[in-house]
Short mmCIF file of C-alpha atoms and ligand atoms in Angstrom, two decimals:
data_model
loop_
_atom_site.label_atom_id
_atom_site.label_comp_id
_atom_site.label_asym_id
_atom_site.label_seq_id
_atom_site.Cartn_x
_atom_site.Cartn_y
_atom_site.Cartn_z
CA MET A 26 75.57 41.70 70.60
CA THR A 27 77.86 42.24 67.67
CA ALA A 28 77.63 40.79 64.19
CA SER A 29 80.32 38.28 65.07
CA ASP A 30 78.33 37.13 68.11
CA PHE A 31 75.41 36.45 65.82
CA ASP A 32 77.72 34.66 63.41
CA LYS A 33 78.78 32.40 66.25
CA ILE A 34 75.20 31.54 67.08
CA PHE A 35 74.25 31.14 63.45
CA SER A 36 76.95 28.67 62.63
CA PRO A 37 75.79 26.00 60.23
CA TYR A 38 76.72 22.42 61.00
CA ASP A 39 78.65 20.56 58.36
CA PRO A 40 80.19 17.21 59.28
CA GLY A 41 82.19 17.55 56.06
CA ASP A 42 81.66 13.98 54.92
CA GLY A 43 79.04 14.81 52.31
CA LYS A 44 76.70 12.24 53.80
CA VAL A 45 72.92 12.39 53.78
CA ARG A 46 71.30 14.34 56.61
CA VAL A 47 67.52 14.21 56.76
CA ARG A 48 65.00 15.23 59.34
CA PHE A 49 61.47 14.54 60.45
CA ALA A 50 59.99 17.64 62.04
CA PRO A 51 56.59 16.97 63.56
CA SER A 52 54.53 19.65 65.25
CA PRO A 53 53.41 18.15 68.57
CA THR A 54 49.84 19.38 68.21
CA GLY A 55 48.34 15.90 68.34
CA GLN A 56 49.08 12.22 67.88
CA LEU A 57 51.36 10.91 65.16
CA HIS A 58 49.13 10.18 62.19
CA ILE A 59 49.48 7.85 59.22
CA GLY A 60 50.68 10.65 56.93
CA GLY A 61 53.27 11.86 59.43
CA VAL A 62 54.63 8.47 60.25
CA ARG A 63 54.93 7.63 56.56
CA THR A 64 57.04 10.80 56.13
CA ALA A 65 59.15 9.75 59.13
CA ILE A 66 59.64 6.23 57.76
CA TYR A 67 60.79 7.51 54.36
CA ASN A 68 63.30 9.89 55.94
CA TRP A 69 64.54 7.23 58.31
CA ALA A 70 64.84 4.54 55.63
CA PHE A 71 66.56 6.99 53.29
CA ALA A 72 69.12 7.82 55.97
CA ARG A 73 69.67 4.16 56.78
CA ARG A 74 70.01 3.19 53.12
CA ASN A 75 72.63 5.86 52.57
CA GLY A 76 74.55 5.54 55.81
CA GLY A 77 73.33 9.02 56.68
CA THR A 78 71.88 10.75 59.71
CA PHE A 79 68.23 10.85 60.67
CA ILE A 80 67.33 13.84 62.80
CA LEU A 81 64.18 14.30 64.81
CA ARG A 82 63.27 17.91 65.40
CA ILE A 83 60.22 19.01 67.31
CA ASP A 84 58.48 21.97 65.68
CA ASP A 85 56.73 23.09 68.84
CA THR A 86 56.30 26.74 67.92
CA ASP A 87 52.54 26.74 68.22
CA PRO A 88 52.33 27.38 71.96
CA GLU A 89 48.61 26.78 72.25
CA ARG A 90 48.48 23.41 70.57
CA SER A 91 51.92 21.96 71.31
CA THR A 92 52.11 19.84 74.44
CA GLU A 93 54.71 17.71 76.10
CA ALA A 94 52.27 14.82 76.17
CA ASN A 95 51.96 15.00 72.39
CA THR A 96 55.73 15.06 71.99
CA ARG A 97 55.95 12.01 74.25
CA ALA A 98 53.28 10.23 72.23
CA ILE A 99 55.10 10.96 68.97
CA LEU A 100 58.43 9.66 70.30
CA ASP A 101 56.72 6.55 71.67
CA ALA A 102 54.90 5.88 68.41
CA MET A 103 58.10 6.23 66.40
CA LYS A 104 60.00 3.87 68.68
CA TRP A 105 57.15 1.41 68.78
CA ILE A 106 57.02 1.13 65.02
CA GLY A 107 60.75 0.47 64.91
CA MET A 108 62.48 3.78 64.18
CA ASP A 109 65.41 5.28 66.00
CA TRP A 110 66.96 8.70 65.43
CA ASP A 111 70.59 9.74 65.45
CA GLU A 112 70.01 13.27 66.67
CA GLY A 113 67.08 14.77 68.50
CA PRO A 114 65.19 14.57 71.78
CA GLU A 115 66.59 12.06 74.29
CA VAL A 116 69.74 11.42 72.24
CA GLY A 117 71.00 14.97 71.71
CA GLY A 118 73.51 15.76 68.98
CA PRO A 119 75.72 18.47 67.52
CA CYS A 120 72.83 20.77 66.61
CA GLU A 121 71.16 20.89 70.02
CA PRO A 122 68.59 21.88 71.08
CA TYR A 123 66.13 19.97 68.88
CA PHE A 124 63.01 21.76 70.10
CA GLN A 125 62.21 24.90 68.14
CA THR A 126 60.97 26.73 71.22
CA GLN A 127 64.50 26.46 72.61
CA ARG A 128 66.06 27.91 69.49
CA ALA A 129 64.79 31.49 69.66
CA HIS A 130 68.35 32.87 69.90
CA ILE A 131 69.23 31.11 66.65
CA TYR A 132 66.27 32.59 64.77
CA GLN A 133 67.18 35.97 66.21
CA ALA A 134 70.76 35.58 65.01
CA ALA A 135 69.53 34.58 61.54
CA LEU A 136 67.26 37.60 61.48
CA GLU A 137 70.17 39.87 62.46
CA LYS A 138 72.17 38.51 59.54
CA MET A 139 69.29 39.22 57.22
CA LYS A 140 68.85 42.70 58.63
CA ALA A 141 72.55 43.35 58.09
CA ASN A 142 72.44 42.29 54.45
CA GLY A 143 69.19 44.10 53.76
CA SER A 144 67.11 41.07 52.86
CA VAL A 145 64.41 41.88 55.43
CA TYR A 146 62.64 45.07 56.40
CA PRO A 147 60.40 46.08 59.29
CA CYS A 148 56.75 46.61 58.52
CA PHE A 149 54.64 48.82 60.76
CA CYS A 150 51.29 48.36 59.05
CA SER A 151 48.57 47.53 61.55
CA ALA A 152 46.20 44.59 61.26
CA GLU A 153 43.38 46.98 60.24
CA GLU A 154 45.51 48.60 57.56
CA LEU A 155 46.47 45.21 56.21
CA ALA A 156 42.86 44.06 56.12
CA ALA A 157 41.86 47.19 54.21
CA LYS A 158 44.74 46.69 51.76
CA ARG A 159 43.75 43.08 51.23
CA GLU A 160 40.20 44.04 50.43
CA ALA A 161 41.30 46.67 47.96
CA ASN A 162 43.77 44.20 46.48
CA GLN A 163 41.16 41.55 45.88
CA LYS A 164 39.58 43.78 43.29
CA SER A 165 42.77 43.96 41.24
CA ALA A 166 44.27 41.07 39.31
CA GLY A 167 47.88 39.85 39.59
CA TYR A 168 49.87 40.43 42.74
CA THR A 169 47.62 40.16 45.75
CA GLY A 170 50.10 40.08 48.63
CA TYR A 171 51.22 42.86 50.94
CA ASP A 172 51.49 46.12 49.00
CA ARG A 173 55.02 46.76 50.28
CA THR A 174 54.27 50.19 51.80
CA CYS A 175 57.00 49.82 54.43
CA ARG A 176 59.55 48.46 51.96
CA SER A 177 60.22 51.98 50.76
CA LEU A 178 60.84 53.48 54.20
CA SER A 179 64.37 54.80 54.56
CA PRO A 180 66.55 52.82 56.98
CA GLU A 181 66.74 55.88 59.22
CA GLU A 182 63.01 56.34 59.37
CA ALA A 183 62.47 52.63 60.02
CA GLN A 184 65.04 52.66 62.82
CA ALA A 185 63.48 55.76 64.36
CA ARG A 186 60.08 54.10 64.46
CA ILE A 187 61.55 50.94 65.99
CA ASP A 188 63.39 53.04 68.58
CA ALA A 189 60.13 54.79 69.37
CA GLY A 190 58.69 51.39 70.26
CA GLU A 191 56.31 51.09 67.35
CA SER A 192 54.94 47.60 66.84
CA HIS A 193 56.36 45.90 63.76
CA VAL A 194 56.95 42.62 62.00
CA TRP A 195 59.91 41.66 59.81
CA ARG A 196 59.27 40.79 56.19
CA VAL A 197 61.49 39.24 53.56
CA LYS A 198 62.27 41.61 50.74
CA VAL A 199 61.53 39.40 47.75
CA PRO A 200 64.30 40.52 45.36
CA GLU A 201 63.01 42.61 42.43
CA ASP A 202 65.23 40.88 39.93
CA ARG A 203 64.93 37.36 41.34
CA GLY A 204 63.08 35.97 38.32
CA ASP A 205 61.44 32.57 38.64
CA ILE A 206 62.22 30.39 41.63
CA VAL A 207 62.88 27.01 40.08
CA PHE A 208 63.81 23.83 41.86
CA GLU A 209 64.03 20.18 40.98
CA ASP A 210 61.76 18.19 43.23
CA ALA A 211 62.83 14.55 43.34
CA ILE A 212 59.21 13.46 43.03
CA TYR A 213 57.39 16.36 41.37
CA GLY A 214 60.15 17.22 38.88
CA THR A 215 60.80 20.83 37.93
CA CYS A 216 58.75 23.26 40.02
CA THR A 217 58.54 26.89 39.01
CA PHE A 218 57.21 29.76 41.12
CA HIS A 219 57.08 33.33 39.92
CA ALA A 220 58.95 35.53 42.37
CA ASP A 221 57.32 38.68 41.02
CA ILE A 222 53.96 37.68 42.42
CA MET A 223 55.36 36.46 45.73
CA ASP A 224 54.35 38.18 48.91
CA ASP A 225 56.97 39.88 51.08
CA PHE A 226 56.18 37.25 53.70
CA ILE A 227 56.65 37.70 57.43
CA VAL A 228 59.55 35.95 59.14
CA MET A 229 59.20 37.49 62.61
CA ARG A 230 55.88 38.50 64.13
CA SER A 231 55.37 41.66 66.17
CA ASP A 232 55.50 39.62 69.40
CA GLY A 233 58.94 38.38 68.44
CA THR A 234 57.90 34.87 67.48
CA PRO A 235 59.25 33.49 64.20
CA THR A 236 57.03 32.00 61.49
CA TYR A 237 57.07 28.45 60.18
CA ASN A 238 58.78 29.25 56.87
CA PHE A 239 61.54 31.06 58.70
CA THR A 240 62.25 28.59 61.52
CA THR A 241 62.12 25.65 59.14
CA ALA A 242 64.52 27.13 56.61
CA VAL A 243 66.87 28.40 59.32
CA ASP A 244 66.94 25.05 61.10
CA ASP A 245 67.26 23.00 57.94
CA ALA A 246 70.11 25.24 56.84
CA ILE A 247 71.91 25.32 60.14
CA MET A 248 71.45 21.61 60.79
CA GLY A 249 73.02 20.80 57.44
CA ILE A 250 69.96 19.01 56.09
CA THR A 251 70.74 17.66 52.61
CA HIS A 252 67.32 16.31 51.59
CA ILE A 253 63.92 17.49 52.69
CA ILE A 254 61.38 14.71 52.37
CA ARG A 255 57.94 15.86 53.49
CA GLY A 256 54.27 16.05 52.56
CA ASP A 257 53.31 17.92 49.42
CA ASP A 258 51.13 20.24 51.48
CA HIS A 259 54.44 22.09 51.93
CA LEU A 260 55.21 22.38 48.23
CA SER A 261 53.98 25.96 48.08
CA ASN A 262 56.10 26.91 51.11
CA THR A 263 59.26 25.76 49.38
CA PRO A 264 59.93 28.90 47.28
CA ARG A 265 59.66 31.03 50.43
CA GLN A 266 62.06 28.78 52.27
CA ILE A 267 64.43 28.95 49.30
CA LEU A 268 64.39 32.75 49.58
CA VAL A 269 65.40 32.46 53.24
CA TYR A 270 68.26 30.13 52.28
CA GLU A 271 69.40 32.61 49.68
CA ALA A 272 69.12 35.56 52.06
CA LEU A 273 71.33 33.66 54.51
CA GLY A 274 73.77 32.63 51.78
CA MET A 275 73.09 28.95 52.37
CA LYS A 276 73.00 26.04 49.92
CA VAL A 277 69.48 24.95 49.06
CA PRO A 278 68.87 21.24 49.85
CA MET A 279 67.15 18.69 47.63
CA PHE A 280 63.38 18.49 48.02
CA ALA A 281 61.14 15.45 47.72
CA HIS A 282 57.46 16.15 48.28
CA LEU A 283 55.27 13.17 49.01
CA SER A 284 51.78 12.87 47.60
CA MET A 285 49.01 12.75 50.07
CA ILE A 286 47.36 9.66 51.41
CA LEU A 287 43.74 9.01 50.51
CA GLY A 288 41.09 6.84 52.09
CA PRO A 289 39.55 3.96 50.10
CA ASP A 290 36.88 6.42 48.88
CA GLY A 291 39.52 8.55 47.17
CA LYS A 292 39.11 11.42 49.64
CA ARG A 293 41.97 12.76 51.69
CA LEU A 294 42.57 10.46 54.69
CA SER A 295 40.92 11.94 57.74
CA LYS A 296 39.07 11.02 60.91
CA ARG A 297 36.02 10.20 58.81
CA HIS A 298 37.89 7.10 57.69
CA GLY A 299 38.21 5.83 61.27
CA ALA A 300 41.47 5.39 63.13
CA THR A 301 44.33 7.40 61.66
CA SER A 302 46.84 7.68 64.49
CA VAL A 303 49.62 5.19 65.06
CA GLN A 304 48.50 4.92 68.67
CA ALA A 305 45.00 3.90 67.62
CA PHE A 306 46.34 1.12 65.41
CA ARG A 307 48.62 0.00 68.18
CA GLU A 308 45.63 -0.20 70.51
CA ALA A 309 43.63 -2.05 67.88
CA GLY A 310 46.23 -4.83 68.04
CA TYR A 311 48.32 -4.25 64.94
CA LEU A 312 51.95 -5.33 65.04
CA PRO A 313 54.62 -2.68 64.63
CA GLU A 314 56.47 -4.62 61.93
CA ALA A 315 53.24 -5.00 59.95
CA MET A 316 52.55 -1.28 60.25
CA MET A 317 56.09 -0.43 59.17
CA ASN A 318 55.81 -2.81 56.23
CA TYR A 319 52.42 -1.62 55.07
CA LEU A 320 53.02 2.11 55.61
CA SER A 321 56.30 2.01 53.72
CA LEU A 322 54.26 0.87 50.72
CA LEU A 323 52.03 3.94 50.78
CA GLY A 324 53.75 5.63 47.88
CA TRP A 325 56.92 3.59 47.57
CA SER A 326 57.48 0.12 46.21
CA LEU A 327 60.27 -2.37 46.64
CA ASP A 328 60.04 -3.88 43.18
CA GLY A 329 56.46 -3.29 42.15
CA GLU A 330 55.19 -6.64 43.42
CA THR A 331 56.66 -7.74 46.77
CA THR A 332 54.35 -6.75 49.58
CA ILE A 333 55.93 -8.47 52.56
CA PHE A 334 59.48 -7.55 53.50
CA SER A 335 61.53 -6.99 56.61
CA LEU A 336 62.79 -3.80 58.15
CA GLU A 337 66.29 -4.73 56.98
CA THR A 338 65.10 -5.06 53.40
CA LEU A 339 63.41 -1.68 53.63
CA CYS A 340 66.59 -0.07 55.00
CA ASN A 341 68.77 -1.76 52.40
CA SER A 342 66.57 -0.92 49.44
CA PHE A 343 64.81 2.36 50.02
CA SER A 344 65.27 4.91 47.29
CA ILE A 345 63.50 8.13 46.39
CA ASP A 346 63.18 7.15 42.75
CA ARG A 347 60.78 4.38 43.64
CA ILE A 348 58.40 6.86 45.27
CA SER A 349 55.30 7.41 43.21
CA ARG A 350 53.80 10.78 42.49
CA ASN A 351 50.31 9.32 42.57
CA PRO A 352 48.40 9.60 45.82
CA ALA A 353 48.50 6.41 47.87
CA ILE A 354 45.37 4.74 49.19
CA PHE A 355 45.30 3.71 52.83
CA ASP A 356 43.26 0.55 53.05
CA GLU A 357 42.77 -0.97 56.48
CA THR A 358 41.70 -4.30 54.96
CA LYS A 359 45.06 -4.56 53.27
CA LEU A 360 46.83 -3.56 56.48
CA ALA A 361 44.90 -6.27 58.35
CA TRP A 362 46.00 -8.78 55.74
CA VAL A 363 49.66 -7.75 56.13
CA ASN A 364 49.19 -7.99 59.88
CA SER A 365 47.82 -11.52 59.58
CA VAL A 366 50.90 -12.54 57.61
CA TYR A 367 53.10 -11.31 60.45
CA ILE A 368 50.96 -13.08 63.04
CA LYS A 369 51.41 -16.31 61.08
CA GLU A 370 55.16 -15.88 61.25
CA MET A 371 55.73 -14.46 64.70
CA GLY A 372 56.26 -17.69 66.64
CA ALA A 373 54.77 -18.94 69.88
CA LYS A 374 56.91 -16.94 72.31
CA ARG A 375 56.09 -13.57 70.82
CA PHE A 376 52.48 -14.65 70.46
CA VAL A 377 52.15 -15.28 74.18
CA GLU A 378 53.72 -11.94 74.95
CA LEU A 379 51.36 -10.05 72.66
CA ALA A 380 48.24 -12.05 73.43
CA ALA A 381 48.71 -11.89 77.21
CA PRO A 382 47.37 -8.36 77.78
CA TYR A 383 44.22 -9.13 75.80
CA LEU A 384 43.57 -12.42 77.55
CA VAL A 385 44.13 -10.78 80.92
CA SER A 386 41.97 -7.75 80.29
CA ALA A 387 39.16 -9.96 78.98
CA GLY A 388 39.26 -11.64 82.39
CA LEU A 389 40.16 -15.06 80.98
CA THR A 390 43.38 -15.43 82.93
CA THR A 391 46.00 -13.56 84.92
CA ALA A 392 49.55 -12.50 84.17
CA GLU A 393 50.83 -14.82 86.95
CA GLU A 394 48.95 -17.78 85.53
CA ILE A 395 50.48 -17.12 82.09
CA GLU A 396 53.93 -16.80 83.62
CA SER A 397 53.70 -20.10 85.47
CA ASN A 398 52.14 -21.99 82.59
CA ARG A 399 53.91 -20.60 79.51
CA GLY A 400 54.17 -23.92 77.70
CA TRP A 401 50.41 -24.34 77.64
CA TYR A 402 49.94 -20.80 76.32
CA GLU A 403 52.51 -21.37 73.61
CA GLU A 404 50.50 -24.37 72.47
CA ILE A 405 47.57 -22.07 71.71
CA TYR A 406 49.59 -20.37 68.99
CA PRO A 407 49.35 -23.05 66.28
CA LEU A 408 45.59 -23.17 66.89
CA VAL A 409 45.06 -19.52 66.06
CA ARG A 410 47.99 -18.34 63.98
CA GLU A 411 46.05 -18.63 60.76
CA ARG A 412 42.75 -17.50 62.18
CA ILE A 413 43.34 -14.03 63.54
CA LYS A 414 44.16 -10.82 61.72
CA VAL A 415 44.71 -8.58 64.73
CA MET A 416 45.68 -9.58 68.25
CA PRO A 417 42.43 -8.78 70.09
CA GLU A 418 40.69 -11.44 68.00
CA VAL A 419 42.59 -13.98 70.05
CA VAL A 420 40.08 -13.49 72.87
CA ASP A 421 37.07 -14.76 70.95
CA ALA A 422 39.10 -17.43 69.23
CA VAL A 423 40.29 -19.10 72.44
CA ALA A 424 37.83 -18.04 75.15
CA PHE A 425 36.36 -21.56 75.14
CA LEU A 426 39.63 -22.90 76.53
CA PHE A 427 39.21 -20.87 79.69
CA ARG A 428 35.66 -21.66 80.73
CA GLY A 429 36.35 -24.76 82.79
CA THR A 430 33.32 -27.01 82.55
CA GLU A 431 31.10 -24.26 81.10
CA VAL A 432 30.31 -23.82 77.43
CA GLU A 433 28.90 -20.69 75.89
CA PHE A 434 26.67 -22.03 73.14
CA ASP A 435 26.01 -20.32 69.85
CA GLU A 436 22.30 -20.90 69.16
CA LYS A 437 22.68 -21.44 65.44
CA SER A 438 25.41 -24.03 65.94
CA VAL A 439 23.31 -25.85 68.51
CA ALA A 440 20.24 -25.91 66.25
CA LYS A 441 22.18 -27.02 63.22
CA VAL A 442 24.52 -29.61 64.73
CA LEU A 443 23.19 -30.77 68.09
CA GLY A 444 19.49 -30.76 67.20
CA LYS A 445 19.73 -33.87 65.01
CA GLU A 446 18.41 -37.30 65.84
CA GLY A 447 20.84 -39.61 67.61
CA VAL A 448 23.25 -36.90 68.76
CA PRO A 449 23.05 -37.82 72.47
CA GLU A 450 24.14 -41.33 71.54
CA VAL A 451 27.03 -40.00 69.49
CA ILE A 452 28.07 -37.87 72.46
CA ASP A 453 27.91 -40.94 74.68
CA SER A 454 30.30 -42.81 72.46
CA ILE A 455 32.67 -39.82 72.36
CA ILE A 456 32.60 -39.77 76.18
CA GLU A 457 33.48 -43.42 76.16
CA VAL A 458 36.49 -42.87 73.91
CA LEU A 459 37.83 -39.76 75.61
CA GLY A 460 37.07 -41.04 79.08
CA ASP A 461 39.29 -44.05 78.57
CA ASP A 462 42.13 -43.75 81.08
CA GLY A 463 44.45 -45.52 78.69
CA LEU A 464 44.16 -42.71 76.14
CA ALA A 465 47.21 -40.46 76.10
CA TRP A 466 46.05 -36.83 76.35
CA ASN A 467 47.64 -35.36 73.28
CA ALA A 468 46.32 -34.26 69.90
CA GLU A 469 47.70 -37.22 67.91
CA ALA A 470 46.35 -39.88 70.26
CA ILE A 471 43.00 -38.12 70.52
CA GLU A 472 42.73 -37.86 66.74
CA GLU A 473 43.56 -41.51 66.30
CA ALA A 474 40.95 -42.60 68.83
CA MET A 475 38.31 -40.33 67.35
CA ARG A 476 38.94 -41.62 63.83
CA ALA A 477 38.67 -45.16 65.08
CA LEU A 478 35.32 -44.24 66.61
CA LEU A 479 34.19 -42.88 63.28
CA GLU A 480 34.90 -46.17 61.65
CA LYS A 481 33.21 -48.11 64.40
CA LEU A 482 30.04 -46.03 64.15
CA GLY A 483 30.15 -46.02 60.34
CA LYS A 484 29.57 -42.26 60.36
CA LYS A 485 30.96 -39.37 58.37
CA PRO A 486 33.57 -37.12 60.03
CA LYS A 487 31.05 -34.28 60.08
CA GLU A 488 28.52 -36.33 62.03
CA VAL A 489 30.93 -37.01 64.87
CA PHE A 490 33.58 -34.33 64.83
CA GLN A 491 31.20 -31.44 64.34
CA VAL A 492 29.11 -32.72 67.27
CA ALA A 493 32.23 -32.84 69.45
CA ARG A 494 33.22 -29.38 68.29
CA VAL A 495 29.92 -27.74 69.18
CA ALA A 496 29.57 -29.70 72.43
CA LEU A 497 33.05 -28.62 73.56
CA THR A 498 33.49 -25.12 72.15
CA GLY A 499 29.87 -24.03 71.74
CA SER A 500 30.37 -23.14 68.10
CA MET A 501 30.75 -24.67 64.64
CA VAL A 502 33.68 -22.34 64.03
CA SER A 503 36.61 -23.10 66.24
CA PRO A 504 40.30 -23.86 66.06
CA PRO A 505 41.39 -27.39 65.04
CA LEU A 506 39.41 -29.91 67.07
CA PHE A 507 41.96 -32.43 68.35
CA GLU A 508 44.49 -29.78 69.36
CA SER A 509 41.72 -27.91 71.16
CA ILE A 510 40.61 -31.01 73.03
CA ALA A 511 44.20 -31.67 74.07
CA LEU A 512 44.48 -28.19 75.53
CA LEU A 513 41.38 -28.69 77.68
CA SER A 514 41.64 -30.97 80.69
CA ARG A 515 40.06 -34.39 80.43
CA GLU A 516 37.68 -33.50 83.27
CA ALA A 517 36.50 -30.38 81.52
CA VAL A 518 36.00 -32.26 78.25
CA LEU A 519 33.92 -35.00 79.89
CA ALA A 520 31.84 -32.52 81.86
CA ARG A 521 31.15 -30.43 78.77
CA LEU A 522 30.11 -33.47 76.78
CA GLU A 523 27.79 -34.58 79.58
CA SER A 524 26.07 -31.25 79.75
CA ALA A 525 25.68 -31.06 75.98
CA LYS A 526 23.57 -34.22 75.96
CA PRO A 527 20.36 -32.80 77.47
CA ILE A 528 20.75 -29.71 75.34
CA ALA A 529 20.98 -31.87 72.23
CA GLN A 530 17.93 -33.86 73.32
CA ALA A 531 15.85 -30.76 74.07
CA THR A 532 16.81 -29.12 70.79
CA PHE A 533 15.82 -32.19 68.84
CA GLU A 534 12.49 -32.44 70.66
CA ALA A 535 11.73 -28.78 70.15
CA LYS A 536 12.30 -29.27 66.44
CA GLN A 537 9.84 -32.19 66.33
CA ALA A 538 7.12 -30.27 68.10
N1 LIG B 28 56.28 20.96 61.48
C1 LIG B 28 55.95 20.91 60.09
C2 LIG B 28 54.77 19.99 59.91
O1 LIG B 28 54.55 19.14 60.75
C3 LIG B 28 57.15 20.45 59.31
C4 LIG B 28 57.00 20.58 57.87
C5 LIG B 28 58.28 20.34 57.17
O2 LIG B 28 58.68 19.19 57.10
O3 LIG B 28 58.89 21.30 56.73
O4 LIG B 28 54.04 20.11 58.97
#
């Protein structure tokens, strides 16, 4: 291939409109984690805010740990949480392909350009030689990188050794006179790295595979990325990537390095803190909009006080200058609270959709039954909307509605409420009221009749309503009583009350003994 062939392959994309182009570039070596998805959200929201382009690129260069299943899981997690991408897998785009493993020819072309302008050189030092050099180096202060033995080989000698098939890597020739590498990070401010102590780092390994700093800089350059928003674990890679940009004669983008995310104990968020992947939170019953809302606040703030806002607000307001340099704390309790706010607001239709899988897998009902009886299921929503923080909690909260004539009693509730003197009589009078055929079977009518009973018996609400609650639901803690009764059938209610009577009697007697 000629130099012009390589130029054709290495042809940077520039839409020419000066608009923002950002990318999220996950390595598919595992699930999408909290830190990664936060980076994705910030890039996505930044693009949306600025009418720019959000690119998804898959950095799958680690052949051992990158899998298709992981890529799939990352795409699914991103979509689930509410992100879309303008270029990347599934949607394509002008910079195809978006998988690094399919871009080897581009890295090769970039390397050829760098060879031609003398910004890289081949290094023939063996692993053993390098190890020995490193050891010797450790004893001296200052520069501790590769000792640049091969940098002084003449081009002819280097070429002869390559032609003879000698194994070699390609290293960047850090320019002698480069001085400090200084860049303005949008979050960290001015960052200065001393080029004179920088290693002549490898861009192409001896097996022909490119390194992270090389592929990333080449792709970011060629894809016309204007802003690189990523974790600050990459801060120290930035000067190397800048050298690649310079060697290729490309404009260096803006950088914004995000502080890491810590657990509530102040330590870096990791598996020790429990679930950290988006998938795990999805399975735990968190809502995507709650996740998006909460995660966007891990380092950014809308106005310093608002904690609940929509996707639209995020996209209309996101700006890098509201990103904090301080590490953010991931607190699942706070996330659960945000989730509960969204549950309160989601409405009955969505509730049924989201609750259905949990109710079905707990064996309480079937998908067909839900389908044919939607109205009844929607009526459950007001009963639980303020009582559950995550969707799976719906099972315990409403299981009593599904047990027909059976009640699963909580011992403490039975002892405390049913074990009192006179309870069987109270239950009898409740049966009388609720068994009246003339009583309309809805919450309002039931409440009215029960309050009238209270008056008639001259008892406190607790003495009657709490008895009904435990007799019908098995527990002192349950959703609102009258609405719950209305959702049960009259037959089930009467049968449950009947069977609570002997239990109340026995509990009372046991207490006396
Ligand atoms: N694949 C790299 C990572 O996941 C991308 C880093 C970057 O954004 O440059 O860490």
